[in-house]
Amino acid sequence: MMLKHEIFQAIVARRMVGIVRAATPEAALQVAEACIAGGISALEVAFTTPDTVEVIRTLRARHGAEVLLGAGTVLDPETARLAILAGAQFIISPSVCVATIRLCQRYQVLSMPGVMTPTEIVTALEAGADIIKIFPAEVFGPAYIKALRAPLPQAPLMPTGGVSVENLPEWFANGALAVGIGGSLSGPAADGDYAAVTARARAFVARMDGIRRGWDAA
């Protein structure tokens, strides 16, 4: 079992969390496997997917410690606990629920609530959140991350929404700790093209490797 600080470091090492959201559990598993095949090994399974708990449990059984698994669209502590018992290592929400954050701290699981304003960021940090999900990030774009970090440089921010291969460097240049990637990664799965999802995952990984090389050279 990984402790919370180890999960945090694993997210930082990967920098990208792929979002798995599908109409059926079978499709969700195929999306997840396509992402993993392309090199994205930190995945959030959204609770808008039917039988999300079973999807998480199945992926954990298949991949063990090789893949970081979290649950997304978690609105309350009851749902968070179900996900944790199934093997989720981090809990992502679209909003700030203090009770959910506290439950995550109790079980040494990373808490990643969704916010948009400075007030919400401070509220989440005071409650014990580990990473702050900026959502929906596409509303204001990468420059908003820089604007938030000016008064709140201590906040570990993960923009989600609107992240693409093309703009990936901009999010990190403006201060993102990591990014959540949704439709720009898994979009082809809507037409059953899981090979294209794998190709997109590889493109994201290659782009991220290039960003890291820039950091090393700086």
mmCIF file with all atom_site columns, C-alpha atoms in Angstrom:
data_model
loop_
_atom_site.group_PDB
_atom_site.id
_atom_site.type_symbol
_atom_site.label_atom_id
_atom_site.label_alt_id
_atom_site.label_comp_id
_atom_site.label_asym_id
_atom_site.label_entity_id
_atom_site.label_seq_id
_atom_site.pdbx_PDB_ins_code
_atom_site.Cartn_x
_atom_site.Cartn_y
_atom_site.Cartn_z
_atom_site.occupancy
_atom_site.B_iso_or_equiv
_atom_site.pdbx_formal_charge
_atom_site.auth_seq_id
_atom_site.auth_comp_id
_atom_site.auth_asym_id
_atom_site.auth_atom_id
_atom_site.pdbx_PDB_model_num
ATOM 1   C CA . MET A 1 1   ? 0.000   0.000  0.000   1.00 0.00 ? 1   MET A CA 1
ATOM 2   C CA . MET A 1 2   ? 1.351   3.419  -1.004  1.00 0.00 ? 2   MET A CA 1
ATOM 3   C CA . LEU A 1 3   ? 1.141   6.187  1.568   1.00 0.00 ? 3   LEU A CA 1
ATOM 4   C CA . LYS A 1 4   ? -0.337  9.534  0.638   1.00 0.00 ? 4   LYS A CA 1
ATOM 5   C CA . HIS A 1 5   ? 2.980   11.320 0.149   1.00 0.00 ? 5   HIS A CA 1
ATOM 6   C CA . GLU A 1 6   ? 4.116   8.498  -2.148  1.00 0.00 ? 6   GLU A CA 1
ATOM 7   C CA . ILE A 1 7   ? 0.961   8.851  -4.257  1.00 0.00 ? 7   ILE A CA 1
ATOM 8   C CA . PHE A 1 8   ? 1.560   12.598 -4.460  1.00 0.00 ? 8   PHE A CA 1
ATOM 9   C CA . GLN A 1 9   ? 5.115   12.055 -5.677  1.00 0.00 ? 9   GLN A CA 1
ATOM 10  C CA . ALA A 1 10  ? 3.885   9.496  -8.200  1.00 0.00 ? 10  ALA A CA 1
ATOM 11  C CA . ILE A 1 11  ? 1.427   12.032 -9.629  1.00 0.00 ? 11  ILE A CA 1
ATOM 12  C CA . VAL A 1 12  ? 4.197   14.631 -9.801  1.00 0.00 ? 12  VAL A CA 1
ATOM 13  C CA . ALA A 1 13  ? 6.443   12.142 -11.596 1.00 0.00 ? 13  ALA A CA 1
ATOM 14  C CA . ARG A 1 14  ? 3.765   11.420 -14.212 1.00 0.00 ? 14  ARG A CA 1
ATOM 15  C CA . ARG A 1 15  ? 2.346   14.971 -14.497 1.00 0.00 ? 15  ARG A CA 1
ATOM 16  C CA . MET A 1 16  ? -0.704  13.712 -16.423 1.00 0.00 ? 16  MET A CA 1
ATOM 17  C CA . VAL A 1 17  ? -3.917  12.039 -15.247 1.00 0.00 ? 17  VAL A CA 1
ATOM 18  C CA . GLY A 1 18  ? -6.064  10.463 -17.955 1.00 0.00 ? 18  GLY A CA 1
ATOM 19  C CA . ILE A 1 19  ? -9.811  10.694 -17.402 1.00 0.00 ? 19  ILE A CA 1
ATOM 20  C CA . VAL A 1 20  ? -11.821 7.544  -18.109 1.00 0.00 ? 20  VAL A CA 1
ATOM 21  C CA . ARG A 1 21  ? -15.496 8.248  -18.732 1.00 0.00 ? 21  ARG A CA 1
ATOM 22  C CA . ALA A 1 22  ? -17.732 5.906  -20.752 1.00 0.00 ? 22  ALA A CA 1
ATOM 23  C CA . ALA A 1 23  ? -21.318 4.774  -21.266 1.00 0.00 ? 23  ALA A CA 1
ATOM 24  C CA . THR A 1 24  ? -20.649 1.199  -20.119 1.00 0.00 ? 24  THR A CA 1
ATOM 25  C CA . PRO A 1 25  ? -18.137 -0.461 -17.777 1.00 0.00 ? 25  PRO A CA 1
ATOM 26  C CA . GLU A 1 26  ? -16.826 -2.534 -20.692 1.00 0.00 ? 26  GLU A CA 1
ATOM 27  C CA . ALA A 1 27  ? -16.095 0.597  -22.706 1.00 0.00 ? 27  ALA A CA 1
ATOM 28  C CA . ALA A 1 28  ? -14.463 2.215  -19.667 1.00 0.00 ? 28  ALA A CA 1
ATOM 29  C CA . LEU A 1 29  ? -12.104 -0.741 -19.316 1.00 0.00 ? 29  LEU A CA 1
ATOM 30  C CA . GLN A 1 30  ? -11.216 -0.512 -22.996 1.00 0.00 ? 30  GLN A CA 1
ATOM 31  C CA . VAL A 1 31  ? -10.506 3.222  -22.695 1.00 0.00 ? 31  VAL A CA 1
ATOM 32  C CA . ALA A 1 32  ? -8.347  2.596  -19.642 1.00 0.00 ? 32  ALA A CA 1
ATOM 33  C CA . GLU A 1 33  ? -6.385  -0.183 -21.317 1.00 0.00 ? 33  GLU A CA 1
ATOM 34  C CA . ALA A 1 34  ? -5.873  1.976  -24.407 1.00 0.00 ? 34  ALA A CA 1
ATOM 35  C CA . CYS A 1 35  ? -4.466  4.793  -22.252 1.00 0.00 ? 35  CYS A CA 1
ATOM 36  C CA . ILE A 1 36  ? -2.178  2.406  -20.395 1.00 0.00 ? 36  ILE A CA 1
ATOM 37  C CA . ALA A 1 37  ? -0.954  0.905  -23.673 1.00 0.00 ? 37  ALA A CA 1
ATOM 38  C CA . GLY A 1 38  ? -0.025  4.424  -24.784 1.00 0.00 ? 38  GLY A CA 1
ATOM 39  C CA . GLY A 1 39  ? 1.996   5.110  -21.647 1.00 0.00 ? 39  GLY A CA 1
ATOM 40  C CA . ILE A 1 40  ? -0.435  7.074  -19.461 1.00 0.00 ? 40  ILE A CA 1
ATOM 41  C CA . SER A 1 41  ? -0.331  5.221  -16.168 1.00 0.00 ? 41  SER A CA 1
ATOM 42  C CA . ALA A 1 42  ? -2.318  7.532  -13.873 1.00 0.00 ? 42  ALA A CA 1
ATOM 43  C CA . LEU A 1 43  ? -6.053  7.220  -14.477 1.00 0.00 ? 43  LEU A CA 1
ATOM 44  C CA . GLU A 1 44  ? -9.201  8.715  -13.010 1.00 0.00 ? 44  GLU A CA 1
ATOM 45  C CA . VAL A 1 45  ? -12.352 6.637  -13.501 1.00 0.00 ? 45  VAL A CA 1
ATOM 46  C CA . ALA A 1 46  ? -15.307 9.019  -13.388 1.00 0.00 ? 46  ALA A CA 1
ATOM 47  C CA . PHE A 1 47  ? -18.357 8.052  -11.333 1.00 0.00 ? 47  PHE A CA 1
ATOM 48  C CA . THR A 1 48  ? -20.581 9.056  -14.236 1.00 0.00 ? 48  THR A CA 1
ATOM 49  C CA . THR A 1 49  ? -19.532 5.673  -15.667 1.00 0.00 ? 49  THR A CA 1
ATOM 50  C CA . PRO A 1 50  ? -21.862 2.764  -14.773 1.00 0.00 ? 50  PRO A CA 1
ATOM 51  C CA . ASP A 1 51  ? -20.374 0.319  -12.229 1.00 0.00 ? 51  ASP A CA 1
ATOM 52  C CA . THR A 1 52  ? -17.387 2.583  -11.597 1.00 0.00 ? 52  THR A CA 1
ATOM 53  C CA . VAL A 1 53  ? -16.431 0.659  -8.467  1.00 0.00 ? 53  VAL A CA 1
ATOM 54  C CA . GLU A 1 54  ? -16.164 -2.587 -10.427 1.00 0.00 ? 54  GLU A CA 1
ATOM 55  C CA . VAL A 1 55  ? -14.108 -0.884 -13.138 1.00 0.00 ? 55  VAL A CA 1
ATOM 56  C CA . ILE A 1 56  ? -11.633 0.348  -10.524 1.00 0.00 ? 56  ILE A CA 1
ATOM 57  C CA . ARG A 1 57  ? -11.517 -3.067 -8.860  1.00 0.00 ? 57  ARG A CA 1
ATOM 58  C CA . THR A 1 58  ? -10.888 -4.807 -12.195 1.00 0.00 ? 58  THR A CA 1
ATOM 59  C CA . LEU A 1 59  ? -8.105  -2.420 -13.210 1.00 0.00 ? 59  LEU A CA 1
ATOM 60  C CA . ARG A 1 60  ? -6.451  -2.764 -9.818  1.00 0.00 ? 60  ARG A CA 1
ATOM 61  C CA . ALA A 1 61  ? -6.531  -6.565 -10.121 1.00 0.00 ? 61  ALA A CA 1
ATOM 62  C CA . ARG A 1 62  ? -5.082  -6.445 -13.632 1.00 0.00 ? 62  ARG A CA 1
ATOM 63  C CA . HIS A 1 63  ? -2.322  -3.908 -13.097 1.00 0.00 ? 63  HIS A CA 1
ATOM 64  C CA . GLY A 1 64  ? -1.484  -3.906 -9.401  1.00 0.00 ? 64  GLY A CA 1
ATOM 65  C CA . ALA A 1 65  ? 0.933   -1.150 -8.435  1.00 0.00 ? 65  ALA A CA 1
ATOM 66  C CA . GLU A 1 66  ? 1.949   -0.420 -12.026 1.00 0.00 ? 66  GLU A CA 1
ATOM 67  C CA . VAL A 1 67  ? -0.967  1.960  -12.554 1.00 0.00 ? 67  VAL A CA 1
ATOM 68  C CA . LEU A 1 68  ? -2.102  4.804  -10.304 1.00 0.00 ? 68  LEU A CA 1
ATOM 69  C CA . LEU A 1 69  ? -5.878  4.577  -10.018 1.00 0.00 ? 69  LEU A CA 1
ATOM 70  C CA . GLY A 1 70  ? -8.284  7.217  -8.802  1.00 0.00 ? 70  GLY A CA 1
ATOM 71  C CA . ALA A 1 71  ? -11.993 7.927  -8.812  1.00 0.00 ? 71  ALA A CA 1
ATOM 72  C CA . GLY A 1 72  ? -13.482 11.072 -10.320 1.00 0.00 ? 72  GLY A CA 1
ATOM 73  C CA . THR A 1 73  ? -16.752 12.993 -10.110 1.00 0.00 ? 73  THR A CA 1
ATOM 74  C CA . VAL A 1 74  ? -16.919 12.044 -6.431  1.00 0.00 ? 74  VAL A CA 1
ATOM 75  C CA . LEU A 1 75  ? -19.551 14.200 -4.726  1.00 0.00 ? 75  LEU A CA 1
ATOM 76  C CA . ASP A 1 76  ? -19.636 12.810 -1.180  1.00 0.00 ? 76  ASP A CA 1
ATOM 77  C CA . PRO A 1 77  ? -17.635 10.772 1.366   1.00 0.00 ? 77  PRO A CA 1
ATOM 78  C CA . GLU A 1 78  ? -19.843 7.710  0.960   1.00 0.00 ? 78  GLU A CA 1
ATOM 79  C CA . THR A 1 79  ? -18.895 7.430  -2.708  1.00 0.00 ? 79  THR A CA 1
ATOM 80  C CA . ALA A 1 80  ? -15.254 8.150  -1.899  1.00 0.00 ? 80  ALA A CA 1
ATOM 81  C CA . ARG A 1 81  ? -15.117 5.280  0.605   1.00 0.00 ? 81  ARG A CA 1
ATOM 82  C CA . LEU A 1 82  ? -16.581 2.833  -1.923  1.00 0.00 ? 82  LEU A CA 1
ATOM 83  C CA . ALA A 1 83  ? -13.899 3.846  -4.411  1.00 0.00 ? 83  ALA A CA 1
ATOM 84  C CA . ILE A 1 84  ? -11.108 3.575  -1.850  1.00 0.00 ? 84  ILE A CA 1
ATOM 85  C CA . LEU A 1 85  ? -12.223 0.083  -0.825  1.00 0.00 ? 85  LEU A CA 1
ATOM 86  C CA . ALA A 1 86  ? -12.122 -0.893 -4.514  1.00 0.00 ? 86  ALA A CA 1
ATOM 87  C CA . GLY A 1 87  ? -8.523  0.296  -4.834  1.00 0.00 ? 87  GLY A CA 1
ATOM 88  C CA . ALA A 1 88  ? -8.654  4.029  -5.622  1.00 0.00 ? 88  ALA A CA 1
ATOM 89  C CA . GLN A 1 89  ? -5.520  5.888  -4.515  1.00 0.00 ? 89  GLN A CA 1
ATOM 90  C CA . PHE A 1 90  ? -6.821  9.383  -5.134  1.00 0.00 ? 90  PHE A CA 1
ATOM 91  C CA . ILE A 1 91  ? -10.243 11.009 -5.109  1.00 0.00 ? 91  ILE A CA 1
ATOM 92  C CA . ILE A 1 92  ? -11.136 13.780 -7.560  1.00 0.00 ? 92  ILE A CA 1
ATOM 93  C CA . SER A 1 93  ? -14.233 15.943 -7.256  1.00 0.00 ? 93  SER A CA 1
ATOM 94  C CA . PRO A 1 94  ? -15.746 18.702 -9.396  1.00 0.00 ? 94  PRO A CA 1
ATOM 95  C CA . SER A 1 95  ? -16.315 20.791 -6.256  1.00 0.00 ? 95  SER A CA 1
ATOM 96  C CA . VAL A 1 96  ? -15.159 21.223 -2.655  1.00 0.00 ? 96  VAL A CA 1
ATOM 97  C CA . CYS A 1 97  ? -16.735 18.819 -0.163  1.00 0.00 ? 97  CYS A CA 1
ATOM 98  C CA . VAL A 1 98  ? -14.954 19.148 3.174   1.00 0.00 ? 98  VAL A CA 1
ATOM 99  C CA . ALA A 1 99  ? -16.319 15.818 4.447   1.00 0.00 ? 99  ALA A CA 1
ATOM 100 C CA . THR A 1 100 ? -14.859 14.025 1.424   1.00 0.00 ? 100 THR A CA 1
ATOM 101 C CA . ILE A 1 101 ? -11.467 15.686 1.927   1.00 0.00 ? 101 ILE A CA 1
ATOM 102 C CA . ARG A 1 102 ? -11.427 14.629 5.584   1.00 0.00 ? 102 ARG A CA 1
ATOM 103 C CA . LEU A 1 103 ? -12.315 11.039 4.707   1.00 0.00 ? 103 LEU A CA 1
ATOM 104 C CA . CYS A 1 104 ? -9.402  10.923 2.255   1.00 0.00 ? 104 CYS A CA 1
ATOM 105 C CA . GLN A 1 105 ? -7.004  12.141 4.951   1.00 0.00 ? 105 GLN A CA 1
ATOM 106 C CA . ARG A 1 106 ? -8.302  9.454  7.291   1.00 0.00 ? 106 ARG A CA 1
ATOM 107 C CA . TYR A 1 107 ? -7.400  6.716  4.818   1.00 0.00 ? 107 TYR A CA 1
ATOM 108 C CA . GLN A 1 108 ? -4.104  8.148  3.481   1.00 0.00 ? 108 GLN A CA 1
ATOM 109 C CA . VAL A 1 109 ? -5.655  8.766  0.059   1.00 0.00 ? 109 VAL A CA 1
ATOM 110 C CA . LEU A 1 110 ? -4.902  11.821 -2.050  1.00 0.00 ? 110 LEU A CA 1
ATOM 111 C CA . SER A 1 111 ? -7.704  14.403 -2.149  1.00 0.00 ? 111 SER A CA 1
ATOM 112 C CA . MET A 1 112 ? -8.128  16.486 -5.307  1.00 0.00 ? 112 MET A CA 1
ATOM 113 C CA . PRO A 1 113 ? -11.233 18.727 -5.106  1.00 0.00 ? 113 PRO A CA 1
ATOM 114 C CA . GLY A 1 114 ? -12.340 20.920 -7.982  1.00 0.00 ? 114 GLY A CA 1
ATOM 115 C CA . VAL A 1 115 ? -12.311 24.709 -7.651  1.00 0.00 ? 115 VAL A CA 1
ATOM 116 C CA . MET A 1 116 ? -12.371 27.846 -9.775  1.00 0.00 ? 116 MET A CA 1
ATOM 117 C CA . THR A 1 117 ? -11.811 30.791 -7.427  1.00 0.00 ? 117 THR A CA 1
ATOM 118 C CA . PRO A 1 118 ? -9.122  31.817 -4.908  1.00 0.00 ? 118 PRO A CA 1
ATOM 119 C CA . THR A 1 119 ? -11.676 31.523 -2.093  1.00 0.00 ? 119 THR A CA 1
ATOM 120 C CA . GLU A 1 120 ? -12.390 27.908 -3.039  1.00 0.00 ? 120 GLU A CA 1
ATOM 121 C CA . ILE A 1 121 ? -8.668  27.141 -3.260  1.00 0.00 ? 121 ILE A CA 1
ATOM 122 C CA . VAL A 1 122 ? -8.035  28.427 0.262   1.00 0.00 ? 122 VAL A CA 1
ATOM 123 C CA . THR A 1 123 ? -11.099 26.583 1.596   1.00 0.00 ? 123 THR A CA 1
ATOM 124 C CA . ALA A 1 124 ? -9.864  23.327 0.042   1.00 0.00 ? 124 ALA A CA 1
ATOM 125 C CA . LEU A 1 125 ? -6.316  23.778 1.351   1.00 0.00 ? 125 LEU A CA 1
ATOM 126 C CA . GLU A 1 126 ? -7.544  24.557 4.866   1.00 0.00 ? 126 GLU A CA 1
ATOM 127 C CA . ALA A 1 127 ? -9.651  21.385 4.800   1.00 0.00 ? 127 ALA A CA 1
ATOM 128 C CA . GLY A 1 128 ? -6.573  19.308 3.909   1.00 0.00 ? 128 GLY A CA 1
ATOM 129 C CA . ALA A 1 129 ? -6.726  18.950 0.108   1.00 0.00 ? 129 ALA A CA 1
ATOM 130 C CA . ASP A 1 130 ? -3.502  17.692 -1.458  1.00 0.00 ? 130 ASP A CA 1
ATOM 131 C CA . ILE A 1 131 ? -3.851  18.838 -5.075  1.00 0.00 ? 131 ILE A CA 1
ATOM 132 C CA . ILE A 1 132 ? -6.276  21.475 -6.316  1.00 0.00 ? 132 ILE A CA 1
ATOM 133 C CA . LYS A 1 133 ? -8.145  20.668 -9.521  1.00 0.00 ? 133 LYS A CA 1
ATOM 134 C CA . ILE A 1 134 ? -8.873  23.832 -11.520 1.00 0.00 ? 134 ILE A CA 1
ATOM 135 C CA . PHE A 1 135 ? -12.114 23.061 -13.316 1.00 0.00 ? 135 PHE A CA 1
ATOM 136 C CA . PRO A 1 136 ? -13.320 23.831 -15.906 1.00 0.00 ? 136 PRO A CA 1
ATOM 137 C CA . ALA A 1 137 ? -9.873  25.130 -16.881 1.00 0.00 ? 137 ALA A CA 1
ATOM 138 C CA . GLU A 1 138 ? -10.767 25.838 -20.513 1.00 0.00 ? 138 GLU A CA 1
ATOM 139 C CA . VAL A 1 139 ? -12.975 28.744 -19.433 1.00 0.00 ? 139 VAL A CA 1
ATOM 140 C CA . PHE A 1 140 ? -9.948  30.966 -18.698 1.00 0.00 ? 140 PHE A CA 1
ATOM 141 C CA . GLY A 1 141 ? -7.022  29.014 -20.177 1.00 0.00 ? 141 GLY A CA 1
ATOM 142 C CA . PRO A 1 142 ? -3.391  28.581 -19.053 1.00 0.00 ? 142 PRO A CA 1
ATOM 143 C CA . ALA A 1 143 ? -2.955  32.252 -18.120 1.00 0.00 ? 143 ALA A CA 1
ATOM 144 C CA . TYR A 1 144 ? -5.466  31.748 -15.292 1.00 0.00 ? 144 TYR A CA 1
ATOM 145 C CA . ILE A 1 145 ? -3.089  29.293 -13.612 1.00 0.00 ? 145 ILE A CA 1
ATOM 146 C CA . LYS A 1 146 ? -0.383  31.972 -13.530 1.00 0.00 ? 146 LYS A CA 1
ATOM 147 C CA . ALA A 1 147 ? -2.867  34.509 -12.201 1.00 0.00 ? 147 ALA A CA 1
ATOM 148 C CA . LEU A 1 148 ? -3.908  32.174 -9.370  1.00 0.00 ? 148 LEU A CA 1
ATOM 149 C CA . ARG A 1 149 ? -0.339  31.354 -8.413  1.00 0.00 ? 149 ARG A CA 1
ATOM 150 C CA . ALA A 1 150 ? 0.570   35.018 -7.954  1.00 0.00 ? 150 ALA A CA 1
ATOM 151 C CA . PRO A 1 151 ? -1.323  35.307 -4.619  1.00 0.00 ? 151 PRO A CA 1
ATOM 152 C CA . LEU A 1 152 ? -1.286  31.531 -3.921  1.00 0.00 ? 152 LEU A CA 1
ATOM 153 C CA . PRO A 1 153 ? 2.167   30.200 -4.942  1.00 0.00 ? 153 PRO A CA 1
ATOM 154 C CA . GLN A 1 154 ? 1.864   27.364 -2.417  1.00 0.00 ? 154 GLN A CA 1
ATOM 155 C CA . ALA A 1 155 ? -1.204  25.877 -4.113  1.00 0.00 ? 155 ALA A CA 1
ATOM 156 C CA . PRO A 1 156 ? -0.508  22.706 -6.154  1.00 0.00 ? 156 PRO A CA 1
ATOM 157 C CA . LEU A 1 157 ? -2.779  23.213 -9.174  1.00 0.00 ? 157 LEU A CA 1
ATOM 158 C CA . MET A 1 158 ? -4.007  20.632 -11.692 1.00 0.00 ? 158 MET A CA 1
ATOM 159 C CA . PRO A 1 159 ? -5.999  22.213 -14.530 1.00 0.00 ? 159 PRO A CA 1
ATOM 160 C CA . THR A 1 160 ? -8.603  19.910 -16.049 1.00 0.00 ? 160 THR A CA 1
ATOM 161 C CA . GLY A 1 161 ? -10.635 20.682 -19.146 1.00 0.00 ? 161 GLY A CA 1
ATOM 162 C CA . GLY A 1 162 ? -9.273  21.992 -22.414 1.00 0.00 ? 162 GLY A CA 1
ATOM 163 C CA . VAL A 1 163 ? -5.849  20.341 -22.091 1.00 0.00 ? 163 VAL A CA 1
ATOM 164 C CA . SER A 1 164 ? -4.511  19.170 -25.450 1.00 0.00 ? 164 SER A CA 1
ATOM 165 C CA . VAL A 1 165 ? -1.238  17.934 -26.906 1.00 0.00 ? 165 VAL A CA 1
ATOM 166 C CA . GLU A 1 166 ? -0.807  21.317 -28.571 1.00 0.00 ? 166 GLU A CA 1
ATOM 167 C CA . ASN A 1 167 ? -1.287  23.478 -25.462 1.00 0.00 ? 167 ASN A CA 1
ATOM 168 C CA . LEU A 1 168 ? 0.272   21.101 -22.930 1.00 0.00 ? 168 LEU A CA 1
ATOM 169 C CA . PRO A 1 169 ? 3.487   23.182 -22.579 1.00 0.00 ? 169 PRO A CA 1
ATOM 170 C CA . GLU A 1 170 ? 1.473   26.334 -21.836 1.00 0.00 ? 170 GLU A CA 1
ATOM 171 C CA . TRP A 1 171 ? -0.171  24.844 -18.748 1.00 0.00 ? 171 TRP A CA 1
ATOM 172 C CA . PHE A 1 172 ? 3.188   23.917 -17.237 1.00 0.00 ? 172 PHE A CA 1
ATOM 173 C CA . ALA A 1 173 ? 4.815   27.185 -18.283 1.00 0.00 ? 173 ALA A CA 1
ATOM 174 C CA . ASN A 1 174 ? 2.101   28.975 -16.308 1.00 0.00 ? 174 ASN A CA 1
ATOM 175 C CA . GLY A 1 175 ? 2.647   26.923 -13.146 1.00 0.00 ? 175 GLY A CA 1
ATOM 176 C CA . ALA A 1 176 ? 0.551   23.745 -13.320 1.00 0.00 ? 176 ALA A CA 1
ATOM 177 C CA . LEU A 1 177 ? 1.779   20.877 -11.145 1.00 0.00 ? 177 LEU A CA 1
ATOM 178 C CA . ALA A 1 178 ? -0.031  18.312 -13.296 1.00 0.00 ? 178 ALA A CA 1
ATOM 179 C CA . VAL A 1 179 ? -2.927  18.203 -15.754 1.00 0.00 ? 179 VAL A CA 1
ATOM 180 C CA . GLY A 1 180 ? -6.118  16.190 -16.122 1.00 0.00 ? 180 GLY A CA 1
ATOM 181 C CA . ILE A 1 181 ? -6.802  15.088 -19.701 1.00 0.00 ? 181 ILE A CA 1
ATOM 182 C CA . GLY A 1 182 ? -10.280 14.151 -20.875 1.00 0.00 ? 182 GLY A CA 1
ATOM 183 C CA . GLY A 1 183 ? -11.857 14.358 -24.325 1.00 0.00 ? 183 GLY A CA 1
ATOM 184 C CA . SER A 1 184 ? -8.669  15.261 -26.174 1.00 0.00 ? 184 SER A CA 1
ATOM 185 C CA . LEU A 1 185 ? -7.331  11.869 -25.049 1.00 0.00 ? 185 LEU A CA 1
ATOM 186 C CA . SER A 1 186 ? -10.343 9.569  -25.021 1.00 0.00 ? 186 SER A CA 1
ATOM 187 C CA . GLY A 1 187 ? -12.516 11.227 -27.681 1.00 0.00 ? 187 GLY A CA 1
ATOM 188 C CA . PRO A 1 188 ? -12.050 8.524  -30.372 1.00 0.00 ? 188 PRO A CA 1
ATOM 189 C CA . ALA A 1 189 ? -13.473 5.913  -27.990 1.00 0.00 ? 189 ALA A CA 1
ATOM 190 C CA . ALA A 1 190 ? -16.942 7.328  -28.696 1.00 0.00 ? 190 ALA A CA 1
ATOM 191 C CA . ASP A 1 191 ? -16.627 5.720  -32.140 1.00 0.00 ? 191 ASP A CA 1
ATOM 192 C CA . GLY A 1 192 ? -15.006 2.563  -30.801 1.00 0.00 ? 192 GLY A CA 1
ATOM 193 C CA . ASP A 1 193 ? -11.551 3.576  -32.037 1.00 0.00 ? 193 ASP A CA 1
ATOM 194 C CA . TYR A 1 194 ? -9.429  2.546  -29.063 1.00 0.00 ? 194 TYR A CA 1
ATOM 195 C CA . ALA A 1 195 ? -6.278  2.353  -31.196 1.00 0.00 ? 195 ALA A CA 1
ATOM 196 C CA . ALA A 1 196 ? -6.620  6.110  -31.734 1.00 0.00 ? 196 ALA A CA 1
ATOM 197 C CA . VAL A 1 197 ? -6.859  6.592  -27.953 1.00 0.00 ? 197 VAL A CA 1
ATOM 198 C CA . THR A 1 198 ? -3.566  4.724  -27.581 1.00 0.00 ? 198 THR A CA 1
ATOM 199 C CA . ALA A 1 199 ? -2.023  6.883  -30.309 1.00 0.00 ? 199 ALA A CA 1
ATOM 200 C CA . ARG A 1 200 ? -3.180  10.045 -28.558 1.00 0.00 ? 200 ARG A CA 1
ATOM 201 C CA . ALA A 1 201 ? -1.798  8.780  -25.240 1.00 0.00 ? 201 ALA A CA 1
ATOM 202 C CA . ARG A 1 202 ? 1.578   8.228  -26.899 1.00 0.00 ? 202 ARG A CA 1
ATOM 203 C CA . ALA A 1 203 ? 1.461   11.734 -28.334 1.00 0.00 ? 203 ALA A CA 1
ATOM 204 C CA . PHE A 1 204 ? 0.803   13.193 -24.882 1.00 0.00 ? 204 PHE A CA 1
ATOM 205 C CA . VAL A 1 205 ? 3.644   11.159 -23.365 1.00 0.00 ? 205 VAL A CA 1
ATOM 206 C CA . ALA A 1 206 ? 6.044   12.260 -26.104 1.00 0.00 ? 206 ALA A CA 1
ATOM 207 C CA . ARG A 1 207 ? 5.043   15.885 -25.618 1.00 0.00 ? 207 ARG A CA 1
ATOM 208 C CA . MET A 1 208 ? 5.518   15.588 -21.857 1.00 0.00 ? 208 MET A CA 1
ATOM 209 C CA . ASP A 1 209 ? 8.956   14.056 -22.377 1.00 0.00 ? 209 ASP A CA 1
ATOM 210 C CA . GLY A 1 210 ? 9.882   17.066 -24.491 1.00 0.00 ? 210 GLY A CA 1
ATOM 211 C CA . ILE A 1 211 ? 8.722   19.443 -21.758 1.00 0.00 ? 211 ILE A CA 1
ATOM 212 C CA . ARG A 1 212 ? 10.846  17.564 -19.216 1.00 0.00 ? 212 ARG A CA 1
ATOM 213 C CA . ARG A 1 213 ? 13.899  17.810 -21.483 1.00 0.00 ? 213 ARG A CA 1
ATOM 214 C CA . GLY A 1 214 ? 13.378  21.563 -21.529 1.00 0.00 ? 214 GLY A CA 1
ATOM 215 C CA . TRP A 1 215 ? 13.306  21.617 -17.736 1.00 0.00 ? 215 TRP A CA 1
ATOM 216 C CA . ASP A 1 216 ? 16.511  19.590 -17.580 1.00 0.00 ? 216 ASP A CA 1
ATOM 217 C CA . ALA A 1 217 ? 18.244  21.925 -19.993 1.00 0.00 ? 217 ALA A CA 1
ATOM 218 C CA . ALA A 1 218 ? 17.180  25.065 -18.134 1.00 0.00 ? 218 ALA A CA 1
#
